[in-house]
C-alpha positions as a printed NumPy array, in Angstrom:
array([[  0.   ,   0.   ,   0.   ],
       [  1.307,   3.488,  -0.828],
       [  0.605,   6.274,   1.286],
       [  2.076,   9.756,   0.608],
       [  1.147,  13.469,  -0.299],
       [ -0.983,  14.171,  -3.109],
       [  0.423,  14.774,  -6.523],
       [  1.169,  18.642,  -7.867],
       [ -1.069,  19.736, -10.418],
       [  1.07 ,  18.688, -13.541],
       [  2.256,  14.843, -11.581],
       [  0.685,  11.442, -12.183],
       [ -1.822,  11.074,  -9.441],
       [ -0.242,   8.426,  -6.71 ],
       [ -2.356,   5.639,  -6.797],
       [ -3.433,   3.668,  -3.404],
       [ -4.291,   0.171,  -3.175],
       [ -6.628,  -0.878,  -0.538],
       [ -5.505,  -3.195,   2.275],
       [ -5.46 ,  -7.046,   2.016],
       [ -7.579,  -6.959,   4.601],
       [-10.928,  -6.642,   2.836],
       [-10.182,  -9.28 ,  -0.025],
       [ -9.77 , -11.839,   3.296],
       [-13.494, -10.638,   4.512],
       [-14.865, -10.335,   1.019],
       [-13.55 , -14.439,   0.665],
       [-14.618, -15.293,   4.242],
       [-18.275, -14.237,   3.463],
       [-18.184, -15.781,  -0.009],
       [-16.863, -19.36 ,   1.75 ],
       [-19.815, -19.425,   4.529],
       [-22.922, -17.79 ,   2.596],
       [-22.003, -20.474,  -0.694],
       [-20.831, -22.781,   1.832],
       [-23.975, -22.555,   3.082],
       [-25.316, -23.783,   0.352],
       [-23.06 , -26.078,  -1.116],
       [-24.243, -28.308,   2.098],
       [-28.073, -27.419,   1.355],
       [-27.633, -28.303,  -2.081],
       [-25.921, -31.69 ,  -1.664],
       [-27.563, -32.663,   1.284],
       [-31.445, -31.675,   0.444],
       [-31.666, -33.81 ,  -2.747],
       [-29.362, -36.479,  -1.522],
       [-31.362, -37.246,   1.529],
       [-34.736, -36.736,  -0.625],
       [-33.982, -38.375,  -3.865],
       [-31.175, -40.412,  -3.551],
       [-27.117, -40.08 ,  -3.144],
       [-27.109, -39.156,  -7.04 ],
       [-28.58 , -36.205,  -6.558],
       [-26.499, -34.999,  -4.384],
       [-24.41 , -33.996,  -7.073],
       [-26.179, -30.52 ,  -7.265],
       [-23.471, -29.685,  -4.67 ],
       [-20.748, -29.19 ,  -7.208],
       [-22.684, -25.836,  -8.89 ],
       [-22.141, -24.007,  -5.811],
       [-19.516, -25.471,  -5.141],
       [-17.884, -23.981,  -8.51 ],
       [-19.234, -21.141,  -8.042],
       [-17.332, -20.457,  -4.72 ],
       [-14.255, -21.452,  -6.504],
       [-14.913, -18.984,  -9.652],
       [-15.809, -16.305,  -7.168],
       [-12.461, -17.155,  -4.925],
       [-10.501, -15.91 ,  -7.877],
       [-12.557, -12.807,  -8.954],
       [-12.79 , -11.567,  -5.871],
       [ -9.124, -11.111,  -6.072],
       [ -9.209,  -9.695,  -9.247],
       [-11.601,  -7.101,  -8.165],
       [ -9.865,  -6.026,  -4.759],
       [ -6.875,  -5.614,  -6.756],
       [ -9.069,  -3.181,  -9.245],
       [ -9.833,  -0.681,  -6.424],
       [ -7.76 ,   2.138,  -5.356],
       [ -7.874,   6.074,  -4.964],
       [ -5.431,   9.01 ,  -5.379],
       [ -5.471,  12.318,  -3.628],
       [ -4.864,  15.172,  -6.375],
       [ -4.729,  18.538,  -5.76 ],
       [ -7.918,  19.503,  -6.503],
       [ -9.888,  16.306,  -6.167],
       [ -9.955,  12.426,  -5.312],
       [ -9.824,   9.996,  -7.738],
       [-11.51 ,   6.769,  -7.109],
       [-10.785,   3.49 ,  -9.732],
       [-12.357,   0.372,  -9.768],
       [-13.615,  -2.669, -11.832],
       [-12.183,  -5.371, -13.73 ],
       [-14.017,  -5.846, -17.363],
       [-15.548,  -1.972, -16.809],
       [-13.309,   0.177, -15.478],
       [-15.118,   2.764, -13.747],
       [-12.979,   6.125, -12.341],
       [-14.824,   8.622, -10.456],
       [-13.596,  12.105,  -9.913],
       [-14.756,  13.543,  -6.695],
       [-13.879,  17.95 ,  -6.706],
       [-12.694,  19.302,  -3.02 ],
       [-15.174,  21.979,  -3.213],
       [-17.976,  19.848,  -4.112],
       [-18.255,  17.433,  -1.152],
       [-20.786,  18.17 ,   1.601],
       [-20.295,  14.992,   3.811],
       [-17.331,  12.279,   4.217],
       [-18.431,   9.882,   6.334],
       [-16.583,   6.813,   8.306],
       [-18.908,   3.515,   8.235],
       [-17.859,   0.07 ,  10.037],
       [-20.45 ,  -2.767,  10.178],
       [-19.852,  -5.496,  12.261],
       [-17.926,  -7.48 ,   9.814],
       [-15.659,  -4.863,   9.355],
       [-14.864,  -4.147,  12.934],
       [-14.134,  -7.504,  13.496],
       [-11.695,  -7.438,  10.713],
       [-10.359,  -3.902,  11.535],
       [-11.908,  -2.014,   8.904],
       [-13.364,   0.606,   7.891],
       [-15.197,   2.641,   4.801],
       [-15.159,   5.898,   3.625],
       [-18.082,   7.288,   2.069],
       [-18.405,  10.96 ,  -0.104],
       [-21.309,  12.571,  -0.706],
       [-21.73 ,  15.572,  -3.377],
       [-24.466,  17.448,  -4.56 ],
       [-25.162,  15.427,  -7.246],
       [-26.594,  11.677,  -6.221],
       [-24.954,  10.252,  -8.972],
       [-21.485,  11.322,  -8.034],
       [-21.906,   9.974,  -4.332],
       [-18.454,   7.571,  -4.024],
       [-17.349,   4.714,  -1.221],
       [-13.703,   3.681,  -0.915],
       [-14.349,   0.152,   1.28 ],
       [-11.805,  -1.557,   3.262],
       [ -9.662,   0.859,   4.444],
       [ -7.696,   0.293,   7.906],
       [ -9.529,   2.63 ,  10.398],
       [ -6.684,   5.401,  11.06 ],
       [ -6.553,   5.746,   7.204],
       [-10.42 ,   6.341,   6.351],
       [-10.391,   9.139,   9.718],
       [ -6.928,  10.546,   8.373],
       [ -9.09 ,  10.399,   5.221],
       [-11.867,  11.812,   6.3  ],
       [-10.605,  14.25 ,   8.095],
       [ -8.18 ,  15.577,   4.995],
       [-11.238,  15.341,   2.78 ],
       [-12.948,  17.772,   4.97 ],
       [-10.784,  20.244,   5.647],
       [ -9.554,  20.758,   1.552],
       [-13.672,  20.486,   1.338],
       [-14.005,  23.094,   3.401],
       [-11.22 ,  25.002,   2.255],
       [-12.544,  25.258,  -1.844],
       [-15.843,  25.307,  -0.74 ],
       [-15.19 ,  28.729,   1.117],
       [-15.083,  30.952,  -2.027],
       [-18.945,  29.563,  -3.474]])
């Protein structure tokens, strides 16, 4: 992960991966939900209709191998520079997606942790604009990150905003 200052106007932004930590919570969930029902689908029609049926097992069972490796492939999609004048977010695999949030355009930056997260030391950073549509998450970020985050967000918010 690379942490530093954010680039000078004319620089390549410095791009920041997210932690590890939320591609081992994004597997854990994907293991126990399919998991889950793996052993529903194996053991439903196999004690109904016979041992052969149990066979229906291996589609989830795939599927939790399938999703093992794109979940990877995602995490390693995701990450965010600070600019001068705005945050960059970038994500996806087959569609890249790259949202541009401006300083002076952010009204909230918010700090989320659900359960799962705080179990796993986590933490999410949320923006939100004007515009609905422009409204942008960066997920599994270690907590002292998303508040130094946060808090950085808000003050160069609060700082552009100032002249509108």
């Amino acid at each position: 992960m690379t942490v530093g200052a954010p680039a000078a106007p004319g620089d390549e932004p410095r791009w920041i991966a997210l932690p590890p930590g939320l591609l081992k919570v994004r597997r854990l969930m994907l293991v126990v939900w399919l998991g889950l029902l793996t052993l529903a689908a194996g053991l439903g029609p196999g004690l109904l209709a016979g041992p052969g049926w149990a066979a229906f097992a291996l589609l989830p069972l795939a599927v939790t191998v399938w999703g093992w490796v794109m979940l990877e492939r995602n995490w390693r999609s995701w990450r965010y520079a600070e600019r001068s004048d705005d945050l960059l977010i970038s994500r996806g695999v087959l569609w890249r997606q790259e949202t541009v949030v401006p300083y002076g355009r952010m009204q909230l930056v918010e700090v989320t942790s659900g359960p799962v997260e705080r179990h796993f030391g986590l933490a999410s950073v949320q923006l939100h604009t004007a515009a609905a549509a422009t409204d942008a998450t960066i997920p599994g970020l270690v907590p002292a990150e998303a508040e130094r985050l946060r808090d950085r967000l808000t003050e160069l918010g609060e700082a552009r905003s100032a002249g509108l």
